[in-house]
């Protein structure tokens, strides 16, 4: 299974989701993240995830062409007020999470914890499949 997390800059929310996704995904699951206008991984995202035991220091921001969108089983967008990337044909989930950029590390921690809960539920498979 391939799961791709998308936001605009691939600098915080989708990077956090990729980190948790790789941590919690069942064996054999491939997890990616990208953005429609990639920038850089925000230091506060790296710091917040380090507090949770996840190392994002080697992560880089990627564009939509850098991940296997055409082969993705699920595409999950994490935009709230921004215009999210659109991927026609993919199984799409939308998790509207406010952009923590420029709001301090405490807001990154809140986003980290909310995304973690969603990732844990995502990979909690039951008779109905992905949540």
C-alpha positions as a printed Julia matrix, in Angstrom:
131×3 Matrix{Float64}:
   0.0    0.0    0.0
   1.17   3.54  -0.78
  -0.03   6.56   1.19
   0.82  10.14   0.2
   0.29  13.14   2.48
  -0.08  16.53   0.78
  -0.16  20.16   1.81
   1.03  23.34   0.14
   4.7   23.74   1.09
   5.52  20.25   2.42
   7.16  22.08   5.28
   5.2   21.07   8.39
   1.87  19.19   8.39
   2.61  16.73   5.59
   6.15  16.22   6.9
   4.76  15.47  10.37
   2.25  13.08   8.81
   4.98  11.33   6.83
   7.05  10.91   9.99
   4.16   9.45  12.01
   2.98   7.46   8.99
   6.31   5.71   8.6
   6.36   5.03  12.34
   2.86   3.54  12.61
   2.28   2.04   9.14
   1.94  -1.72   8.79
   4.97  -3.5    7.31
   5.18  -3.1    3.56
   3.36   0.25   3.53
   5.12   3.05   1.67
   4.57   6.56   3.04
   5.39   9.82   1.24
   4.71  13.53   1.53
   4.78  16.41  -0.92
   3.46  19.9   -1.55
   2.14  21.9   -4.45
   4.68  24.67  -3.72
   7.52  22.95  -1.82
   9.72  25.12   0.36
  11.77  23.67   3.26
  11.11  21.59   6.36
  10.41  24.02   9.18
  12.75  23.81  12.18
   9.78  23.88  14.58
   8.33  20.8   12.84
  11.67  19.02  13.24
  11.84  20.05  16.93
   8.24  19.05  17.72
   8.69  15.65  16.1
  12.02  15.09  17.88
  10.12  15.53  21.15
   7.89  12.69  19.96
  10.85  10.47  19.11
  10.68  10.95  15.32
  13.71  12.3   13.43
  12.87  14.56  10.48
  16.36  16.02  10.08
  16.98  14.16   6.82
  13.6   15.12   5.33
  13.39  17.58   2.44
  10.39  19.32   0.91
   9.2   17.57  -2.23
   6.92  18.54  -5.08
   4.0   16.58  -6.46
   6.2   15.15  -9.24
   8.62  13.72  -6.66
   6.19  11.18  -5.18
   4.21   8.29  -6.73
   0.82  10.01  -6.87
  -0.4    7.89  -9.77
   0.27   4.7   -7.8
  -1.01   5.94  -4.42
  -3.7    3.91  -2.73
  -4.62   6.88  -0.56
  -3.89  10.6   -0.83
  -4.49  12.6    2.32
  -4.55  16.4    2.21
  -3.88  18.37   5.37
  -4.73  21.93   4.31
  -7.18  24.06   6.25
  -7.6   27.57   4.81
  -5.22  27.18   1.88
  -5.99  25.67  -1.49
  -5.03  22.01  -1.24
  -3.44  20.13  -4.11
  -5.99  18.14  -6.09
  -5.24  14.61  -7.26
  -7.94  13.25  -9.57
  -8.74   9.58  -9.33
  -7.05   8.87  -6.02
  -8.82   7.63  -2.91
  -8.82  10.94  -1.11
  -9.14  11.83   2.56
  -9.05  15.41   3.81
  -7.79  16.32   7.27
  -8.15  20.1    7.68
  -5.33  21.06  10.05
  -4.38  24.69  10.58
  -0.96  25.67   9.28
   1.33  26.05  12.3
   3.91  28.14  10.4
   4.95  31.37  12.15
   2.84  30.52  15.22
   5.5   29.07  17.52
   6.52  25.59  18.56
   3.44  25.1   20.78
   1.18  25.23  17.72
   3.48  22.73  15.97
   3.07  20.45  19.0
  -0.71  20.72  18.73
  -0.58  19.86  15.02
   1.85  17.0   15.77
  -0.48  15.51  18.37
  -3.6   15.89  16.22
  -1.88  14.31  13.22
  -0.55  11.49  15.38
  -4.06  10.63  16.54
  -5.35  10.62  12.98
  -2.44   8.46  11.79
  -3.03   5.96  14.59
  -6.7    5.73  13.59
  -5.8    5.54   9.89
  -3.71   2.43  10.4
  -6.12   0.88  12.91
  -7.6   -1.49  10.37
 -10.9   -3.15  11.07
 -13.52  -4.94   9.0
 -14.26  -1.69   7.14
 -10.65  -1.05   6.12
  -8.91   2.28   6.53
 -10.65   4.79   8.77
